[in-house]
Coordinates of C-alpha atoms in Angstrom, one line a residue:
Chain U
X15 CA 136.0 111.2 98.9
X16 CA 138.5 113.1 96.7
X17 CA 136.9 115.6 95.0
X18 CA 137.4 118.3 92.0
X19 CA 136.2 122.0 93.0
X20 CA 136.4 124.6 89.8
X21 CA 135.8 127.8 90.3
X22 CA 134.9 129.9 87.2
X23 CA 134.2 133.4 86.9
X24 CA 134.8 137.4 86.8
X25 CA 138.6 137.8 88.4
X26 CA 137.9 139.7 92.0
X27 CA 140.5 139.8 95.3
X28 CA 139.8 137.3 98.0
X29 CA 138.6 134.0 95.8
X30 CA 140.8 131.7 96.9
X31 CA 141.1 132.9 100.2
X32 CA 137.0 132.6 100.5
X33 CA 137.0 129.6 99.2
X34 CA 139.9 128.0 101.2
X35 CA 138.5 129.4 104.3
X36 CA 135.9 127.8 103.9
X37 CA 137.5 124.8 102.9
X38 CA 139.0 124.9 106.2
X39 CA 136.3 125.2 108.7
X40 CA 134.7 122.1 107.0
X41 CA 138.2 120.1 107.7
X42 CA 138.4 119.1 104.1
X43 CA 142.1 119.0 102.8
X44 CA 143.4 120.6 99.8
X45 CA 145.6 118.3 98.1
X46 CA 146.3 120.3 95.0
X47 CA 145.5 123.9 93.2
X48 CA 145.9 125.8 90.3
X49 CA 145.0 128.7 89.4
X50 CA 145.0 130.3 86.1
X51 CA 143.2 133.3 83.7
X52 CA 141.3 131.7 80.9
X53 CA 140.3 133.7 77.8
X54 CA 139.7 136.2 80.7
X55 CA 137.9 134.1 83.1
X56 CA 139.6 133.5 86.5
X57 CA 139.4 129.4 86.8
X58 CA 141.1 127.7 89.6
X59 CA 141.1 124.2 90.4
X60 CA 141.4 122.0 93.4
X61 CA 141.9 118.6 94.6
X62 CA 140.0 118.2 98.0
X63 CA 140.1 115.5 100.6
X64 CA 136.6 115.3 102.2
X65 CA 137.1 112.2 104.3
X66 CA 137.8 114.3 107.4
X67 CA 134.9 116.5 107.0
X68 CA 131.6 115.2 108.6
X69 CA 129.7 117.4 106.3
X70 CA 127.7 115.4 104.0
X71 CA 128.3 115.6 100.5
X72 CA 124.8 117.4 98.8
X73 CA 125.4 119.5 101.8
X74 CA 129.2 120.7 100.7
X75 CA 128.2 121.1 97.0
X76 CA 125.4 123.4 97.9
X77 CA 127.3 125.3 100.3
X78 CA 130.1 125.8 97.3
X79 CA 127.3 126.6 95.3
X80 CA 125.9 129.4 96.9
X81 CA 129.3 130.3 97.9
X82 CA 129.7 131.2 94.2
X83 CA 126.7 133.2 93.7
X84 CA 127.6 135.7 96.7
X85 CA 131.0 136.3 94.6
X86 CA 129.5 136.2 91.3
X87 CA 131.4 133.0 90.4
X88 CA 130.5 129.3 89.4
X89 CA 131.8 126.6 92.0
X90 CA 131.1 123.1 91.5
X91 CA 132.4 120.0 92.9
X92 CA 132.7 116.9 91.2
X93 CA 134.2 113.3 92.5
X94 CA 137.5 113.2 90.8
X95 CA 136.5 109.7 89.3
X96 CA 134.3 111.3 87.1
X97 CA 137.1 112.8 85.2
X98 CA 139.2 110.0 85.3
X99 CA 136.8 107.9 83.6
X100 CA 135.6 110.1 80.7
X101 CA 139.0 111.2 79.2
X102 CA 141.0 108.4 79.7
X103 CA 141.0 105.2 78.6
Chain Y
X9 CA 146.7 116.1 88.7
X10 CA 143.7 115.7 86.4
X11 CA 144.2 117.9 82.9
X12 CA 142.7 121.2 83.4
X13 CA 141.2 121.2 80.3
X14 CA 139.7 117.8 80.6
X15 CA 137.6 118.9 83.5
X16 CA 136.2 122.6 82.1
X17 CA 135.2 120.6 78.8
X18 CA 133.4 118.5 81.1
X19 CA 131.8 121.2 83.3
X20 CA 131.1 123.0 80.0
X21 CA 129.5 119.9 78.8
X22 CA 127.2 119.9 82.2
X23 CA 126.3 123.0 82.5
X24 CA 126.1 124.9 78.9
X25 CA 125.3 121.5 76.4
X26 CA 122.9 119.9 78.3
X27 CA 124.8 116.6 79.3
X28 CA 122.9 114.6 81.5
X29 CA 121.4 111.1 82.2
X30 CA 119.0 111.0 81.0
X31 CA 117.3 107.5 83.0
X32 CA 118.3 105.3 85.8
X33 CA 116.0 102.5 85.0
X34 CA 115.4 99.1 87.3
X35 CA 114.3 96.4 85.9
X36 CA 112.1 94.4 88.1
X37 CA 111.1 90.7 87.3
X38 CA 107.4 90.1 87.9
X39 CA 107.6 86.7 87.1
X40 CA 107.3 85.7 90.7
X41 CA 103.8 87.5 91.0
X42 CA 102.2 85.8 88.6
X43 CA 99.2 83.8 88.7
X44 CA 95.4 84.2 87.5
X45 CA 93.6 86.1 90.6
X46 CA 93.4 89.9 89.5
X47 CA 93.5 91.1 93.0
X48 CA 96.0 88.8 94.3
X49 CA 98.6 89.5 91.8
X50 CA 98.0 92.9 92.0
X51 CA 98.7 92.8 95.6
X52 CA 102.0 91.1 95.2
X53 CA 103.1 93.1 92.1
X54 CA 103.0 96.2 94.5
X55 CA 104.8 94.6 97.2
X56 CA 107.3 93.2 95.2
X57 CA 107.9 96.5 93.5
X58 CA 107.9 98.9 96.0
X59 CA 110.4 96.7 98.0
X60 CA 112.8 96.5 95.2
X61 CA 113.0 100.1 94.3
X62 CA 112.3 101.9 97.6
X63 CA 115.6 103.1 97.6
X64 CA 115.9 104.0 93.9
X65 CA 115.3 107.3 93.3
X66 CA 117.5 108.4 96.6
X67 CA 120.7 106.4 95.2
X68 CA 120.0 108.4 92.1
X69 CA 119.5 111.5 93.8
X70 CA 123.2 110.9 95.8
X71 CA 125.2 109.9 92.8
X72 CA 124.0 113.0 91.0
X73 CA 125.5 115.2 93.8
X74 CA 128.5 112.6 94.4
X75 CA 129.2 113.6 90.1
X76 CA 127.7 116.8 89.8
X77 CA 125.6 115.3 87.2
X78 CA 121.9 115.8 86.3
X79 CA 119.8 112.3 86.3
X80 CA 116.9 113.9 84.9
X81 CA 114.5 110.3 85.0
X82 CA 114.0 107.6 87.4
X83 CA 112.2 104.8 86.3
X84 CA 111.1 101.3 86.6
X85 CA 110.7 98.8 84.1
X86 CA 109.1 95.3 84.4
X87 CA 107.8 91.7 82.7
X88 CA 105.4 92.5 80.2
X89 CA 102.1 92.2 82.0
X90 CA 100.4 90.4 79.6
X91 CA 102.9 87.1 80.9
X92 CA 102.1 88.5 84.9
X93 CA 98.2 88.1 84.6
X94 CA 96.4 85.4 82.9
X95 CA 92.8 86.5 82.4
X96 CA 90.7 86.7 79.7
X97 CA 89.0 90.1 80.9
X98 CA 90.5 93.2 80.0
X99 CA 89.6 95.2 83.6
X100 CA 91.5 92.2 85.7
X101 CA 94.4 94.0 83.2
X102 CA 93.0 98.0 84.4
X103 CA 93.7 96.6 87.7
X104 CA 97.0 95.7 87.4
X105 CA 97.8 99.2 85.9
X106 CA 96.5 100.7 89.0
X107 CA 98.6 98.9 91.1
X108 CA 101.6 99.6 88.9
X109 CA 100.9 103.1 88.8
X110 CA 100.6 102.7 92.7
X111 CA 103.8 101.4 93.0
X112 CA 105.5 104.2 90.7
X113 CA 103.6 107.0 92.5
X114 CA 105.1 105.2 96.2
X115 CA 108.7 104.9 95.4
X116 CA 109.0 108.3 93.2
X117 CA 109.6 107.5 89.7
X118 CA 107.7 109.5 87.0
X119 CA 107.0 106.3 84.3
X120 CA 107.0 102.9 84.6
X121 CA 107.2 100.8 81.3
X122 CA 105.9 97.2 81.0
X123 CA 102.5 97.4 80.5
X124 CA 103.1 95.1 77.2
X125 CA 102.6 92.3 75.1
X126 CA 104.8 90.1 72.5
X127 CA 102.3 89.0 69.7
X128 CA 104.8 88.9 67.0
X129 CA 104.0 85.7 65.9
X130 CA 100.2 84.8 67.6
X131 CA 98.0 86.6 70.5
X132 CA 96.8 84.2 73.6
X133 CA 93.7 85.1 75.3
X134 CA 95.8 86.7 78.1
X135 CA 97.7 89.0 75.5
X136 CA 94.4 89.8 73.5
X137 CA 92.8 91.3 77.2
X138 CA 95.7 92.6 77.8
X139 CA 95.9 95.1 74.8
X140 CA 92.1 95.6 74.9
X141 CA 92.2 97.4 77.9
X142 CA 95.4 99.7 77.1
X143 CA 93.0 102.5 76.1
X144 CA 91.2 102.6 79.1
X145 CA 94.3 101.8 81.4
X146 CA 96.4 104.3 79.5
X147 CA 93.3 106.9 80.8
X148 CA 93.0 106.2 84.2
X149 CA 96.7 105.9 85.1
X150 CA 99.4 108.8 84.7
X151 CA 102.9 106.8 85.3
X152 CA 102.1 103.7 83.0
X153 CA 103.9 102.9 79.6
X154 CA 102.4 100.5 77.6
X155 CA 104.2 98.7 74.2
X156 CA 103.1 96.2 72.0
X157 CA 105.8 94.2 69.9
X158 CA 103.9 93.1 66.2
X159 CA 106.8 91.7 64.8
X160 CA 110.1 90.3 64.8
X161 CA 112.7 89.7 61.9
X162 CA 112.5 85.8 62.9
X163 CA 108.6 85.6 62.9
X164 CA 107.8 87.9 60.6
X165 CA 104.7 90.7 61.3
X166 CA 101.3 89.6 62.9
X167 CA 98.8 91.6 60.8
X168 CA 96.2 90.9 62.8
X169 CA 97.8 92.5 65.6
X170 CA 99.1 95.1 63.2
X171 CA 95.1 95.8 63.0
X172 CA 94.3 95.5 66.1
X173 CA 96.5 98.4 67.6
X174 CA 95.3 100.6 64.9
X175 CA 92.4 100.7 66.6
X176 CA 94.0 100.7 69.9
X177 CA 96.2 103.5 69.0
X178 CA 92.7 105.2 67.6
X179 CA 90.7 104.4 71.3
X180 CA 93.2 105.8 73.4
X181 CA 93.4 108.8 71.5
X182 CA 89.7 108.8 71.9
X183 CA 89.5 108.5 75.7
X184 CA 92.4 111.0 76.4
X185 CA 90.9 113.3 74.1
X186 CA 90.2 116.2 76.6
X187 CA 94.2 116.2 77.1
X188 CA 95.0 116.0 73.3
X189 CA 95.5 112.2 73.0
X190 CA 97.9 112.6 75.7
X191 CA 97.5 108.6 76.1
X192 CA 99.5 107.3 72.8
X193 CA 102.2 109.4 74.1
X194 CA 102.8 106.1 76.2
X195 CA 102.2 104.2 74.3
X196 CA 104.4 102.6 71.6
X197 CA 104.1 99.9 69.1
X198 CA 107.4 97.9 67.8
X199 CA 108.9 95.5 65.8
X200 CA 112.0 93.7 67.3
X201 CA 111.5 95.6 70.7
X202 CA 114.7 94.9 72.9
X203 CA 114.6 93.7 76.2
X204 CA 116.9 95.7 78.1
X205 CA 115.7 99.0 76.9
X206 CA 115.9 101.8 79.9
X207 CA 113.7 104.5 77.8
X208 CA 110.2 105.2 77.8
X209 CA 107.6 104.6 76.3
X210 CA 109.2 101.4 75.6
X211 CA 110.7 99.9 78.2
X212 CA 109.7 96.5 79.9
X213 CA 112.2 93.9 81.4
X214 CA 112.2 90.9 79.3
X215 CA 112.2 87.7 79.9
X216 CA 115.6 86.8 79.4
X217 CA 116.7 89.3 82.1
X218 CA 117.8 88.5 85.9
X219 CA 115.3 89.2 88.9
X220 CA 116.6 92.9 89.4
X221 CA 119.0 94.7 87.1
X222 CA 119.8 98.9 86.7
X223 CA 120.0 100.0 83.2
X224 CA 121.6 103.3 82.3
X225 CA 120.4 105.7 79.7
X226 CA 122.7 109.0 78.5
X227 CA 121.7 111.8 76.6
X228 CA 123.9 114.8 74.9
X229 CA 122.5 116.3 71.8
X230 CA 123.9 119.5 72.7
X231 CA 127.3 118.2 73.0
X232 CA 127.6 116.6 69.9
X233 CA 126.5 119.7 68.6
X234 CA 128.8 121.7 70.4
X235 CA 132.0 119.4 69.3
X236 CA 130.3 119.4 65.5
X237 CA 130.4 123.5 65.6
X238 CA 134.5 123.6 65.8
X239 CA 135.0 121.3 63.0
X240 CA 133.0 123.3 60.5
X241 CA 133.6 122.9 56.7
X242 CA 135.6 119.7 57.6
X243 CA 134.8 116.3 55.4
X244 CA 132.8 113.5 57.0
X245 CA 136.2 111.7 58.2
X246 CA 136.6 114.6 61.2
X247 CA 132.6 114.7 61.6
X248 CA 132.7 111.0 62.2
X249 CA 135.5 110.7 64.2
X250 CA 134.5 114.0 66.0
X251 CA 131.1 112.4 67.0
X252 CA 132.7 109.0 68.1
X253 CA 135.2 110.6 70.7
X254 CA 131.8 112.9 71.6
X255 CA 129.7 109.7 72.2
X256 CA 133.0 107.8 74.1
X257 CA 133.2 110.2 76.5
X258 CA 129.8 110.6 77.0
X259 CA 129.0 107.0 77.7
X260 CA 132.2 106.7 80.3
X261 CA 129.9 109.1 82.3
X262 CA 126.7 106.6 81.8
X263 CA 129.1 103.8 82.7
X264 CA 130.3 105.2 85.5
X265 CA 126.7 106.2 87.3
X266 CA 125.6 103.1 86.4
X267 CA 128.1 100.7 88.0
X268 CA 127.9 103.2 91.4
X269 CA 124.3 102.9 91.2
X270 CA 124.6 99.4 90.4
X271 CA 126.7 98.8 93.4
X272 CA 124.4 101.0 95.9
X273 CA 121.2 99.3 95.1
X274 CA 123.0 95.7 95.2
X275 CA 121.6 95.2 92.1
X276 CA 123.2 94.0 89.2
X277 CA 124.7 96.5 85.9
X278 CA 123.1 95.3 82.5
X279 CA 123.8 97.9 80.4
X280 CA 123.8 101.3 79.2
X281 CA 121.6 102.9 76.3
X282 CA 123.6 105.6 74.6
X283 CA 120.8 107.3 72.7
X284 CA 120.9 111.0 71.5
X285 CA 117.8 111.5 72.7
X286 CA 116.2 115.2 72.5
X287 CA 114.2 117.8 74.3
X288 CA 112.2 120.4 73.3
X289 CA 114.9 122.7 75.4
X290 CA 117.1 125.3 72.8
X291 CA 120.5 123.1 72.4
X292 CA 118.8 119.9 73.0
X293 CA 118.0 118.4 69.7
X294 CA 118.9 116.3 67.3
X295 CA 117.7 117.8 64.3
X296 CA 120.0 121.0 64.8
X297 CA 123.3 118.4 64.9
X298 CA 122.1 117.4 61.2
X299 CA 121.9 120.9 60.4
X300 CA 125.5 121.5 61.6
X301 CA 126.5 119.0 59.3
X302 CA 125.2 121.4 56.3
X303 CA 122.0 120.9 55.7
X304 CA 119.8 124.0 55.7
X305 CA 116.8 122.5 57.4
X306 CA 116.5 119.2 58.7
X307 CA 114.5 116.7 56.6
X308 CA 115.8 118.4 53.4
X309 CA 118.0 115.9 50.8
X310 CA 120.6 114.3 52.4
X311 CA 119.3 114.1 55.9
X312 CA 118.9 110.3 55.7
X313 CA 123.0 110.2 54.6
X314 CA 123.7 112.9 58.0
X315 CA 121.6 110.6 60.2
X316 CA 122.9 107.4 59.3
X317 CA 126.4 108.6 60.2
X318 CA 125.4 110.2 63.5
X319 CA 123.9 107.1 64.2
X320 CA 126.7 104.8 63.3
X321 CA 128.9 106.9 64.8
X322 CA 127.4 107.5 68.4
X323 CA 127.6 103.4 68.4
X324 CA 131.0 102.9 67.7
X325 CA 131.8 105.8 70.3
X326 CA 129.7 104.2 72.6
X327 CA 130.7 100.3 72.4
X328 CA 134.4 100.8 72.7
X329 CA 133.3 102.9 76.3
X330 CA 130.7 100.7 78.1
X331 CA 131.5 97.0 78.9
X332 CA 127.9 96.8 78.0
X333 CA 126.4 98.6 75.8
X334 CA 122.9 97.3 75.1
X335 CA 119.0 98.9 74.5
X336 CA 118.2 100.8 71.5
X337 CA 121.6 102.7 71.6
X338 CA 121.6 105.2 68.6
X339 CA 120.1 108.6 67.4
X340 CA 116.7 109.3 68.8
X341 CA 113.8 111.3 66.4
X342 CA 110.9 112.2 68.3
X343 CA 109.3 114.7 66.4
X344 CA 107.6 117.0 69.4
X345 CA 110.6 116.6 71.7
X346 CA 113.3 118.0 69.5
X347 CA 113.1 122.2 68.9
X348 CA 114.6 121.6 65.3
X349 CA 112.3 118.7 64.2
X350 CA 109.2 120.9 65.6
X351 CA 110.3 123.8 63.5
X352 CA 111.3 121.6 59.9
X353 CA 107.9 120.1 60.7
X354 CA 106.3 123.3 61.0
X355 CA 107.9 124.6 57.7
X356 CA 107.1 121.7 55.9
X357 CA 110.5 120.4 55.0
X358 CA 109.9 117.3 57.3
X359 CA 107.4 115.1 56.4
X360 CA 106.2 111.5 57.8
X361 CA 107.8 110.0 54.4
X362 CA 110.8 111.9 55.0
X363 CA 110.7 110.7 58.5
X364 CA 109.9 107.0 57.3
X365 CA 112.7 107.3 55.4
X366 CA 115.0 108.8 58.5
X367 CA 114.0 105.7 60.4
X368 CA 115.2 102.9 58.0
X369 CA 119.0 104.6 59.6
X370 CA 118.0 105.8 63.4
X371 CA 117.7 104.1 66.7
X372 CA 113.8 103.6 66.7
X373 CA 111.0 104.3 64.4
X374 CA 108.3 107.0 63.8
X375 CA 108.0 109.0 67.4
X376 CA 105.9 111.6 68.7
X377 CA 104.4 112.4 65.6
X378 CA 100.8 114.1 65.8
X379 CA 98.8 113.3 63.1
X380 CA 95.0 114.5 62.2
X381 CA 92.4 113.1 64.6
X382 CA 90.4 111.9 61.5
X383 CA 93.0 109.5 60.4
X384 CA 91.4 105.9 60.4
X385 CA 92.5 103.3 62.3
X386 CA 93.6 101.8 59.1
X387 CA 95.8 104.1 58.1
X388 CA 97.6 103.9 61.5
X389 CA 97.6 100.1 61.4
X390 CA 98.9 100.9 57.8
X391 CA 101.9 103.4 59.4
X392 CA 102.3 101.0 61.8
X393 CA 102.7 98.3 58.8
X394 CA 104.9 100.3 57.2
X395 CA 107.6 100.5 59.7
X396 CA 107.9 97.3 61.4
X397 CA 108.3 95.9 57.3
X398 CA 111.5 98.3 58.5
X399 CA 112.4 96.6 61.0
X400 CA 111.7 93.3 59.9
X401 CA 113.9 93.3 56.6
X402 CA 116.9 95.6 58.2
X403 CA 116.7 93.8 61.2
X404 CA 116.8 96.4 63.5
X405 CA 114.3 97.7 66.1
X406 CA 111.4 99.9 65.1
X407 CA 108.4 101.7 66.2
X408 CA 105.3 103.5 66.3
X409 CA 104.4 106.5 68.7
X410 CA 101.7 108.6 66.7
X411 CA 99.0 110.6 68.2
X412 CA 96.0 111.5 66.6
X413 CA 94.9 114.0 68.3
X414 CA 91.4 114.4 68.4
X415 CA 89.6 117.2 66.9
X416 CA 93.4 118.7 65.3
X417 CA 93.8 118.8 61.8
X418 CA 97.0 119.6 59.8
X419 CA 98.5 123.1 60.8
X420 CA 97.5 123.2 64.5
X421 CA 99.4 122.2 67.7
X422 CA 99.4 120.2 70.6
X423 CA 101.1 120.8 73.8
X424 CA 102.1 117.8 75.9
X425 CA 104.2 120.3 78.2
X426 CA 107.4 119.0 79.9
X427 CA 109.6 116.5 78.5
X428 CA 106.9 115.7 75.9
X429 CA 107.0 118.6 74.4
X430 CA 104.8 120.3 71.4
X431 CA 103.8 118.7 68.0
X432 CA 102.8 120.4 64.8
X433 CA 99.9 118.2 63.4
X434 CA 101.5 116.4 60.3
X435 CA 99.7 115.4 57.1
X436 CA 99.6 111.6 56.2
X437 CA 98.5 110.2 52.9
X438 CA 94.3 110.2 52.3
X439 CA 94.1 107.5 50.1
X440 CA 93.1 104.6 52.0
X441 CA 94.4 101.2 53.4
X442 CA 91.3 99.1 54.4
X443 CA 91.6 96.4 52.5
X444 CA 95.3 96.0 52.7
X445 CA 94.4 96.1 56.9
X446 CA 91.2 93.8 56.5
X447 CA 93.1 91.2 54.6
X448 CA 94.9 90.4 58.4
X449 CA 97.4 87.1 59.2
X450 CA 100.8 87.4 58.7
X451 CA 103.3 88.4 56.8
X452 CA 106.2 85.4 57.2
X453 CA 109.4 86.0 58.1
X454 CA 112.0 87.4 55.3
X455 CA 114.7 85.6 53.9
X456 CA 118.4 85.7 55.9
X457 CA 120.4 85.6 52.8
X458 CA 120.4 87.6 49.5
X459 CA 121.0 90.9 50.8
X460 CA 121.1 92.7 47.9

């Protein structure tokens, strides 16, 4: 599936690189990333391929999740479907 | 790529407002099972149940991780039993609550509506055993929603059944009374009760429906709230518009679980039920959206005029996002589950007339409301009276979810814990009602024209 992560939280060295990493080992694809500094949050997005990854899905978001925690960060991942269909029309 | 701020609104919505669904609800056709041997149908009701939704609550469990999404409820709704059975003895009708409780307890949901009768117009002997034995089924089960439908706008409202579930309402208060008349929480009484409805204590799958069908119900208090809060001081044109973009988006989501589940299951989408409807959590309630709009404390003047907007609103939001939008789609106001309706309650600026009032422009009716345990059954037949007149005359859907709670008396509380949350007991009028209740037979059916 195609899937949003976000990744909100205190700015630190090594997020993405933690996070891609990890990305990585799990064979999922990043397809697209930004990264920005909101009202002085860190927030980076990604668009991740998981249809190489044999890594089941509550497995992967729970993974992220406590991924997060060790940095002190929020991580989530969300089908990208679900934003298509709420803010567009 | 997506709009960055499109998705942190979203994720903001999640995880700081309280978005979630709030019910994936199948609707199972017991039509199939019916027949006039207690055990027999009982047997096949639990077959035919647990086959269908085995894989329920699993799907749901996926799709929440597949969207990042809380589904809070799984649930199960089915034919009114009263049209399952045909008996004349009300414990053939405890029997078939067992089993249905059975069935919920096997394939993991936490209610299952459809213990329920349509006597709008006239009660058969089936029906009339049927809603006898609610008190006692609604004690010896723990997953089983009951409902009752007294009247319709095209038959008018059957005042003997009217009467008959004051009583009811009084009973099952009675033989719950060691958990606070925990037993009317499930059980609901309503005029022009929809078919397709995926909340409890209401639901049941009517007979209009297909065999099997997933209905969708979304929540989100806390984000209309949220969206309300950065358009302070602004007139009711940007609150209403505000609120409709709120509900759109909020129902895209519904959609969106629904037809996945929909398609998982191999079961058919009917619709989804875009209800604000409340918890007792902090930035879950429906009361504290009213407030936002100005008023100081909900139930105060003017909170019929906020509500009917919100109301209005959230449906026009909704419709335009769901190919099918259908159940009791509005603005719930369940008294004990909402933090700001407890509070208003507990200050006394919302009381039952207020909330009679509040109901002639909501979603539903009178909900969750505890009221003394010496009120007469009577005087609930009379509330109940009272509303479905509502819902008779405006057409629209109302109902009846008090509690006497036995041995409470205005002033004190009672804790239904979880979902259910905690009710203030509220004062209702001591003069009496008897004779208006003893009269009984029906009040016809009002006039379509002449609206004035």
């Amino acid at each position: 599936m195609r899937a949003v992560i976000t990744v909100v939280g205190k700015d630190r060295t090594g997020i993405i690189a933690k996070v891609s990493t990890y990305l990585a080992e799990k064979e999922i694809n990043i397809l697209d990333i930004s990264q920005t500094i909101m009202q002085d949050l860190f927030t980076m997005m990604m668009l991740v391929d998981t249809k190489d990854s044999g890594v089941q899905a509550k497995e992967l978001s729970d993974a992220l999740k406590a991924l997060g925690e060790e940095m002190g960060l929020s991580i989530n991942m969300q089908h990208e479907e679900l934003f298509s269909s709420m803010h567009r029309v | 790529m997506l709009n960055r701020n499109d998705i942190l609104e979203t994720i903001k919505m999640i995880e700081e407002e309280h978005l979630d669904i709030r019910t994936v609800t199948m609707g199972i056709s017991l039509l199939s099972c019916a027949g006039s041997d207690a055990d027999e149908v009982c047997e096949k009701v639990y077959q035919k149940i647990t086959k269908a939704a085995k894989d329920l609550v699993p799907v749901a469990e996926e799709i929440s991780v597949r969207y990042g999404i809380p589904i809070i409820n799984k649930r199960i709704s089915v034919t009114p039993a009263s049209l399952v059975m045909r008996s004349d003895k009300p414990e053939d009708y405890v029997k078939l609550a067992k089993a249905l409780d059975r069935a919920a307890l096997d394939t993991g949901v936490n209610f299952i509506g459809g213990f329920s009768a349509l006597v709008h117009k006239g009660m058969t002997k089936s029906e009339e055993a049927m809603i006898s034995s609610i008190p006692e089924a609604l004690a010896v089960t723990e997953r089983v929603c009951s409902s009752v439908n007294v009247g319709t706008t095209k038959a008018g409202i059957n005042m003997d059944a009217v009467a008959m579930m004051g009583r009811i309402v009084k009973e099952t208060a009675e033989r719950t009374k060691d958990r606070d008349g925990f037993g009317c929480a499930k059980l609901v009484v309503f005029c022009n009760s929809v078919e397709d409805n995926p909340f409890m204590a209401g639901a049941y799958h009517g007979v209009g429906e297909a065999e099997y069908i997933i209905n969708v119900g979304v929540s989100g208090p806390g984000v209309v709230k949220c969206a309300l809060e950065k358009v302070k001081g602004e007139d009711f044109e940007v609150v209403a518009e505000t609120i409709k973009k709120t509900a759109f988006k909020i129902t895209r989501m519904g959609q969106l679980v629904a037809r996945e589940a929909s398609k998982r299951l191999g079961v058919p989408f009917g619709i989804v039920d875009l209800s604000l409807a409340p918890t007792p959590a902090v930035g879950d309630s429906v009361a504290h959206i009213l407030e936002e709009m100005g008023l100081e404390q909900c139930g105060t003047h003017g909170t019929t005029a906020a509500l009917a907007l919100l109301n209005d609103a959230v449906k026009k939001g909704g419709i335009m996002a769901s190919s099918f939008v259908g159940g009791l789609s509005g603005a719930f106001i369940p008294v004990s589950e909402d933090a700001g309706m407890i509070d208003a309650a507990r200050a006394g600026t919302l009381s039952l007339d207020k909330l009679e009032a509040m109901t002639c422009v909501c979603s539903v009716g009178l909900d969750m409301i505890c009221i003394p345990g010496d009120t007469t059954a009577e005087t609930v037949a009379a509330i109940i009276a009272d509303e479905a007149a509502i819902g008779m005359i405006n057409q629209k859907t109302t109902a009846v979810r008090v509690i006497p709670a036995p041995g409470k008396k205005v002033g004190d509380t009672v804790e239904f814990g979880g979902l259910l949350g905690t009710g203030p007991v509220m004062a209702v009028n001591n003069k009496k009602s008897t004779d208006f209740i003893a009269r009984g037979g029906r009040i016809p059916a009002p006039v379509h024209s002449f609206k004035n």
